Coordinates of C-alpha atoms and ligand atoms in Angstrom, one line a residue:
M1 CA 2.6 30.8 -4.0
S2 CA 3.8 29.8 -7.5
P3 CA 2.0 30.6 -10.2
S4 CA 1.4 26.7 -10.3
G5 CA -1.0 27.2 -6.9
F6 CA 1.8 25.1 -5.5
P7 CA 3.0 24.9 -2.8
L8 CA -0.7 24.7 -1.6
P9 CA -1.6 27.5 0.9
P10 CA -3.3 26.6 4.5
G11 CA -7.0 26.6 3.5
A12 CA -7.0 25.0 -0.2
V13 CA -8.7 21.6 -0.7
I14 CA -7.3 18.3 -1.2
G15 CA -9.6 15.9 -3.1
I16 CA -9.0 12.2 -2.4
I17 CA -10.3 9.7 -3.9
G18 CA -10.9 6.6 -1.8
G19 CA -12.7 6.8 1.5
G20 CA -11.4 4.2 3.7
Q21 CA -8.5 4.0 6.6
L22 CA -6.2 5.3 4.2
G23 CA -7.9 8.3 3.3
R24 CA -8.9 9.5 6.8
M25 CA -5.7 9.3 8.4
A26 CA -4.3 11.0 5.4
A27 CA -7.1 13.7 5.8
M28 CA -6.2 13.8 9.5
A29 CA -2.5 14.6 8.5
A30 CA -4.0 16.8 6.1
A31 CA -5.6 18.9 8.7
R32 CA -2.9 19.0 10.8
L33 CA -1.5 21.3 8.2
G34 CA -4.0 23.6 7.8
Y35 CA -5.8 21.8 4.6
K36 CA -9.0 20.8 4.0
C37 CA -9.9 17.4 1.9
H38 CA -12.9 16.2 -0.2
I39 CA -13.6 12.7 0.0
F40 CA -14.6 11.1 -3.5
S41 CA -15.9 7.6 -2.6
P42 CA -18.9 5.5 -3.4
E43 CA -19.3 4.8 0.4
P44 CA -21.7 7.0 2.8
D45 CA -20.2 7.8 6.1
G46 CA -16.8 6.0 5.2
P47 CA -14.0 6.0 7.8
A48 CA -12.4 9.0 5.5
S49 CA -15.5 11.0 4.9
Q50 CA -15.9 10.8 9.2
V51 CA -13.0 13.0 9.4
S52 CA -12.9 15.5 6.2
Y53 CA -15.0 19.1 5.4
L54 CA -16.6 17.5 2.8
S55 CA -17.7 14.4 0.7
T56 CA -18.7 13.3 -2.8
I57 CA -20.9 10.1 -2.1
A58 CA -20.7 8.9 -5.9
D59 CA -19.5 5.4 -8.4
Y60 CA -16.0 5.7 -9.8
T61 CA -18.0 5.5 -13.0
D62 CA -19.8 8.5 -12.8
H63 CA -18.5 11.2 -14.3
V64 CA -21.1 14.1 -13.8
A65 CA -19.8 13.5 -10.0
L66 CA -16.0 13.2 -10.9
H67 CA -16.5 16.7 -12.9
R68 CA -18.1 18.7 -9.9
F69 CA -15.4 16.7 -7.7
A70 CA -12.5 18.0 -9.6
E71 CA -14.0 21.6 -9.7
A72 CA -14.5 21.8 -6.4
V73 CA -10.5 21.0 -4.8
D74 CA -7.2 22.4 -6.0
V75 CA -5.4 18.9 -6.0
I76 CA -6.2 15.4 -6.3
T77 CA -4.3 12.2 -4.9
F78 CA -5.6 9.0 -4.1
E79 CA -6.1 6.0 -1.6
F80 CA -7.5 4.0 -3.8
E81 CA -5.7 3.4 -7.3
N82 CA -8.2 1.6 -9.2
V83 CA -9.9 4.1 -10.3
P84 CA -11.0 3.3 -14.3
A85 CA -8.8 4.9 -17.0
D86 CA -11.7 7.1 -18.3
G87 CA -12.0 8.9 -14.8
L88 CA -9.1 9.4 -14.5
E89 CA -8.3 11.1 -17.7
L90 CA -11.2 13.4 -16.7
L91 CA -9.6 14.0 -13.5
T92 CA -6.3 14.8 -14.8
S93 CA -7.6 17.4 -17.8
M94 CA -9.0 19.2 -14.4
K95 CA -6.7 19.6 -12.0
P96 CA -3.2 18.3 -11.0
V97 CA -3.4 14.9 -10.1
R98 CA -0.5 13.4 -7.7
P99 CA 0.8 11.0 -8.1
G100 CA 0.3 11.2 -12.1
P101 CA -1.9 9.0 -14.2
E102 CA 0.9 6.9 -15.5
V103 CA 2.2 5.9 -12.2
L104 CA -1.4 4.8 -11.5
R105 CA -2.2 2.9 -14.7
L106 CA 1.4 1.0 -14.1
S107 CA 0.5 -0.1 -10.2
Q108 CA -3.4 -0.8 -11.2
D109 CA -1.9 -4.0 -14.0
R110 CA 0.9 -6.5 -12.4
L111 CA 2.1 -7.2 -16.1
L112 CA 3.0 -3.6 -16.8
E113 CA 4.0 -3.2 -13.1
K114 CA 6.3 -5.9 -13.6
R115 CA 7.8 -5.2 -17.0
F116 CA 8.6 -2.1 -15.9
L117 CA 10.6 -3.0 -12.7
N118 CA 12.4 -5.6 -15.1
D119 CA 13.0 -3.0 -17.5
A120 CA 14.6 -0.8 -14.8
G121 CA 17.4 -3.7 -14.0
I122 CA 15.0 -4.5 -10.6
A123 CA 14.5 -8.0 -10.0
T124 CA 11.4 -9.9 -9.3
A125 CA 10.0 -13.6 -8.9
P126 CA 10.2 -14.9 -12.3
W127 CA 6.8 -14.8 -14.0
A128 CA 5.1 -15.2 -17.3
E129 CA 2.3 -13.8 -18.8
V130 CA -0.7 -16.5 -19.1
R131 CA -3.3 -16.5 -21.9
D132 CA -4.7 -19.9 -22.1
A133 CA -4.3 -23.8 -20.8
S134 CA -1.3 -24.5 -22.7
G135 CA 0.6 -21.2 -22.1
L136 CA -0.1 -22.3 -18.0
E137 CA 1.2 -25.6 -18.9
A138 CA 4.3 -24.2 -20.7
A139 CA 4.8 -21.7 -17.6
L140 CA 4.6 -24.4 -15.2
L141 CA 6.9 -26.6 -17.1
E142 CA 9.1 -23.6 -16.2
F143 CA 8.6 -23.2 -13.1
G144 CA 7.4 -25.8 -11.4
Y145 CA 5.4 -26.5 -8.1
P146 CA 4.4 -24.5 -6.1
A147 CA 3.9 -21.6 -8.4
V148 CA 1.4 -18.9 -8.1
L149 CA -1.6 -17.5 -10.2
K150 CA -2.6 -14.1 -9.9
T151 CA -4.7 -11.5 -11.4
T152 CA -3.5 -8.5 -13.3
R153 CA -5.6 -5.8 -12.1
L154 CA -8.0 -5.9 -8.7
G155 CA -5.6 -8.1 -6.6
Y156 CA -5.5 -7.4 -2.9
D157 CA -4.7 -9.0 0.5
G158 CA -4.3 -12.2 -1.5
K159 CA -7.2 -12.0 -3.3
G160 CA -7.1 -12.8 -7.1
Q161 CA -4.9 -15.3 -6.6
A162 CA -4.2 -19.1 -6.5
I163 CA -1.3 -21.1 -5.1
L164 CA -1.0 -24.3 -7.4
R165 CA 0.9 -27.5 -5.6
A166 CA 0.1 -29.7 -7.9
A167 CA -1.2 -30.4 -11.1
D168 CA -5.0 -31.0 -10.2
D169 CA -5.3 -27.8 -8.9
C170 CA -4.0 -25.8 -12.0
F171 CA -6.6 -25.5 -14.7
T172 CA -9.7 -25.0 -12.1
A173 CA -7.6 -22.0 -10.6
F174 CA -6.8 -20.4 -13.9
A175 CA -10.5 -20.8 -15.3
R176 CA -11.8 -19.5 -11.9
L177 CA -9.7 -16.5 -12.0
Q178 CA -10.4 -13.2 -14.3
P179 CA -10.1 -11.5 -16.0
K180 CA -7.1 -13.3 -18.4
P181 CA -4.5 -12.5 -19.2
I182 CA -3.1 -13.6 -15.6
V183 CA 0.9 -13.7 -14.5
L184 CA 2.1 -17.0 -12.9
E185 CA 4.9 -16.7 -11.2
A186 CA 7.5 -19.0 -9.4
F187 CA 7.1 -19.9 -5.8
V188 CA 9.5 -17.9 -3.8
D189 CA 10.9 -19.5 -0.4
F190 CA 11.0 -16.2 1.4
S191 CA 12.6 -16.4 4.4
C192 CA 10.9 -12.9 5.0
E193 CA 8.8 -10.3 3.7
I194 CA 9.8 -6.2 3.7
S195 CA 7.9 -3.2 2.7
V196 CA 9.7 0.2 2.5
I197 CA 7.8 3.5 1.7
V198 CA 9.2 6.3 0.2
A199 CA 8.0 9.6 -0.5
R200 CA 9.3 12.3 -3.3
G201 CA 8.2 16.1 -3.7
A202 CA 7.8 17.8 -6.8
D203 CA 11.0 19.2 -6.5
G204 CA 12.4 15.8 -6.8
A205 CA 13.7 15.7 -2.9
I206 CA 13.1 11.6 -1.6
S207 CA 12.6 10.8 1.5
P208 CA 12.6 6.9 2.3
F209 CA 11.5 5.4 5.9
D210 CA 13.7 2.9 7.5
P211 CA 12.4 -0.7 5.9
V212 CA 10.3 -2.8 8.1
E213 CA 9.2 -6.8 8.1
N214 CA 5.7 -7.5 7.4
R215 CA 4.3 -10.7 8.8
H216 CA 0.6 -11.7 7.1
K217 CA -2.2 -14.1 8.5
H218 CA -4.5 -15.1 5.6
H219 CA -3.0 -13.3 3.1
I220 CA -3.8 -10.1 5.5
L221 CA -0.8 -8.3 6.5
D222 CA -0.9 -9.1 10.4
I223 CA 2.3 -7.6 12.1
T224 CA 5.1 -4.7 10.9
L225 CA 8.4 -5.1 12.9
A226 CA 10.2 -1.4 12.6
P227 CA 12.8 -1.5 11.8
A228 CA 13.4 -5.2 10.0
P229 CA 15.8 -6.8 12.0
L230 CA 17.9 -7.7 8.7
P231 CA 21.6 -6.7 8.6
L232 CA 22.3 -2.7 8.1
E233 CA 23.3 -3.3 4.5
L234 CA 20.4 -5.2 3.2
R235 CA 18.2 -2.8 4.8
A236 CA 20.4 0.1 2.9
Q237 CA 19.7 -2.2 -0.4
A238 CA 16.4 -2.2 -0.4
T239 CA 15.9 1.8 0.1
R240 CA 17.9 2.3 -2.5
I241 CA 15.7 0.2 -4.8
A242 CA 12.8 1.7 -3.6
C243 CA 14.1 5.2 -3.9
Q244 CA 15.4 4.1 -7.6
I245 CA 12.0 2.8 -8.6
A246 CA 10.2 6.5 -7.3
E247 CA 13.0 7.9 -9.0
K248 CA 12.2 6.2 -12.3
L249 CA 8.4 6.4 -12.1
Q250 CA 9.0 10.6 -11.4
L251 CA 6.7 10.1 -8.4
I252 CA 5.2 12.9 -6.6
G253 CA 3.6 11.1 -3.7
L254 CA 3.7 8.2 -1.3
L255 CA 5.5 4.8 -3.1
A256 CA 4.7 1.7 -0.8
V257 CA 7.6 -1.2 -2.0
E258 CA 6.7 -4.7 -1.0
M259 CA 9.4 -7.5 -1.3
F260 CA 10.6 -11.1 -0.6
V261 CA 13.9 -11.4 1.1
D262 CA 15.1 -14.8 -0.6
R263 CA 16.9 -17.7 1.4
D264 CA 20.6 -15.9 0.4
G265 CA 19.4 -12.8 1.2
G266 CA 18.2 -11.6 -2.1
L267 CA 15.6 -9.3 -2.6
L268 CA 12.5 -9.9 -4.9
V269 CA 10.3 -7.0 -5.5
N270 CA 6.6 -8.2 -5.5
E271 CA 4.4 -5.4 -6.0
I272 CA 4.5 -1.4 -5.8
A273 CA 1.4 0.7 -4.4
P274 CA 1.7 4.7 -5.1
R275 CA -0.1 5.6 -1.8
P276 CA 0.1 5.3 2.0
H277 CA 0.0 1.5 3.0
N278 CA -0.4 -0.7 5.6
S279 CA 2.9 -1.8 6.4
G280 CA 3.7 2.1 7.1
H281 CA 1.3 3.0 9.6
W282 CA 3.7 2.5 12.5
T283 CA 5.3 6.4 11.4
L284 CA 2.0 7.8 12.9
D285 CA 3.5 7.1 16.3
A286 CA 7.2 6.0 15.7
C287 CA 8.2 8.5 13.5
F288 CA 8.6 12.7 13.3
A289 CA 6.6 13.0 10.5
S290 CA 4.2 10.0 9.1
Q291 CA 3.9 8.5 6.0
F292 CA 0.7 10.3 5.7
E293 CA 2.2 13.6 6.2
L294 CA 4.9 12.8 4.2
H295 CA 2.1 12.1 1.3
I296 CA 0.3 15.3 1.6
R297 CA 3.5 17.3 1.8
A298 CA 4.5 15.8 -1.7
V299 CA 0.7 16.3 -2.9
A300 CA 0.9 19.9 -1.6
G301 CA 4.1 21.0 -2.7
L302 CA 5.5 21.5 0.8
P303 CA 9.0 20.8 1.7
L304 CA 9.5 17.0 2.7
P305 CA 11.2 16.5 6.0
P306 CA 13.5 13.1 6.4
A307 CA 11.6 10.4 7.0
M308 CA 13.1 9.9 10.4
R309 CA 12.4 7.2 13.3
H310 CA 12.5 8.4 16.6
S311 CA 11.7 5.1 18.2
D312 CA 11.4 1.6 17.1
A313 CA 7.8 -0.3 16.6
V314 CA 5.1 -2.8 16.3
M315 CA 2.2 -2.8 14.5
K316 CA -0.6 -5.3 14.9
N317 CA -3.3 -4.9 13.1
L318 CA -6.9 -5.1 14.1
V319 CA -8.8 -7.4 11.7
G320 CA -12.4 -9.0 11.7
P321 CA -14.8 -9.8 14.6
E322 CA -11.9 -11.4 17.1
D323 CA -9.6 -9.1 17.0
M324 CA -12.1 -6.1 17.5
A325 CA -12.7 -8.6 20.6
T326 CA -9.9 -7.7 21.8
L327 CA -10.6 -3.5 22.0
P328 CA -10.9 -3.6 25.7
A329 CA -7.7 -5.5 26.8
I330 CA -5.6 -3.5 24.1
L331 CA -7.4 -0.1 25.4
A332 CA -6.5 -1.7 29.2
K333 CA -3.2 -1.8 28.7
P334 CA -0.7 1.1 29.1
G335 CA 1.5 1.3 26.4
L336 CA -0.2 0.6 23.5
I337 CA -1.3 3.1 21.0
P338 CA -5.1 2.0 19.4
H339 CA -5.7 3.6 16.4
L340 CA -10.0 2.9 14.8
Y341 CA -11.3 3.6 11.5
G342 CA -14.3 4.0 12.4
K343 CA -15.7 0.8 10.3
A344 CA -19.8 0.0 11.8
E345 CA -19.3 -3.7 11.2
A346 CA -16.3 -5.8 11.9
R347 CA -17.0 -8.3 9.1
P348 CA -14.4 -11.4 8.8
G349 CA -11.1 -10.3 7.0
R350 CA -12.0 -6.9 7.3
K351 CA -9.6 -4.2 8.9
M352 CA -10.8 -2.3 11.9
G353 CA -8.1 -0.5 13.1
H354 CA -4.6 -1.6 14.6
F355 CA -2.5 -0.3 17.7
T356 CA 1.4 0.2 17.9
K357 CA 3.7 -0.4 20.7
L358 CA 7.0 1.2 20.6
F359 CA 10.4 0.9 22.1
P360 CA 13.5 3.2 22.2
K361 CA 15.2 3.3 19.3
G362 CA 17.7 0.3 18.4
S363 CA 16.1 -1.8 21.2
L364 CA 13.5 -3.8 19.1
P365 CA 13.2 -6.9 21.0
G366 CA 13.2 -10.7 19.6
E367 CA 10.7 -13.0 19.2
L368 CA 9.8 -13.8 22.7
G369 CA 9.6 -9.9 23.6
I370 CA 7.6 -9.5 20.6
L371 CA 4.9 -11.6 21.8
D372 CA 5.3 -10.2 25.2
A373 CA 4.3 -6.7 23.7
L374 CA 1.5 -8.4 21.5
S375 CA 0.2 -9.9 24.7
L376 CA -3.0 -8.5 26.4
Ligands
AMP401 P1 0.7 -10.2 -3.4 O1 -1.0 -10.4 -3.7 O2 0.9 -10.1 -4.4 O3 0.7 -8.9 -2.3 O4 0.7 -11.4 -3.0 C1 0.1 -11.3 -1.2 C2 0.8 -12.7 -0.6 O5 0.9 -13.8 -0.9 C3 2.3 -12.0 -0.4 O6 2.4 -10.9 1.0 C4 3.0 -13.5 0.0 O7 2.7 -13.6 1.6 C5 2.1 -14.5 -1.1 N1 2.7 -14.6 -2.2 C6 2.6 -13.6 -3.4 N2 3.6 -14.2 -4.2 C7 4.5 -15.0 -4.2 C8 5.2 -15.7 -4.6 N3 5.7 -15.7 -5.4 N4 6.0 -17.0 -3.9 C9 5.3 -16.9 -2.5 N5 4.7 -15.8 -1.7 C10 3.7 -15.5 -2.3

């Protein structure tokens, strides 16, 4: 072990902020590498705590609990990036936090994120910061309808956003969305949505997974196709963009970059998340090392293997009671690989698990084949 404590030796304790399914699958990957995980989460008996060595159940604003947690771990990472800034400062003053606090702060705020991306020469949908009704009017005049209003903080799975289709909608939506300022984006008439997940190690080594296509239902990820059925050149370009962002951030850890492919084949970055991502769950079954393993390896200072796919894959999320009702059929169908998150109650819109179907590399089927693979 180097004087800095990295790479972490087997038996070291990785602290994970957040106790959901991303933490659960990260903790399972960490256990395979001989590490113990200590979860910090407000939720008792959550998905990550169920499979981890220790848990601290406390609010993210509880500084006494954060202090004790930091004392008890060797490195800190997260599966939930919205830790309040002062808590983050406390953690950073005590133990290495990977990815670092600058990356977190950026991903917590859409405005900072968009400025960072555009300053780095990376294209996004046209956007404007909106502080009041006259600002909204001016921005709508520029972008036209439809347009998308988004909160700058705490938005995920379509929460904290509104599509504006006509003048009637806009001021009610603007009044509802909090906190201000918010962002107005031009609506992108995309041909598909893709994402690229990339790991970057402390030594600067970089391992991007293949770009995948993501299809949403009610703003929640429904299906991921790996690899994205797009021309190789476009996939290479998407990969270059994700690697460029990881480099620019000097990331240590994992980064998911969501992009729109517009009708002309152009790529616009929608959002970045510096953690494992729902659109990377297929890597658990279709890659030699999953997104969770690469995340843990980067955080622990271990060498990063190439993010190599051995199979093509379709991943289907299991959301809410409707999808959970299909579980017996999923379990009975040969070739479907189920992953359940240990959540007690299948509330509407809640991600309960997913399943993956593998195909030999290079033979991801077309639309009919995908429907057939997912039929139960
Ligand atoms: P977000 O919360 O930014 O990840 O957005 C959630 C989903 O809303 C995206 O995956 C898109 O399907 C849709 N969306 C977000 N922004 C736009 C936009 N500017 N134009 C069209 N669709 C959008």
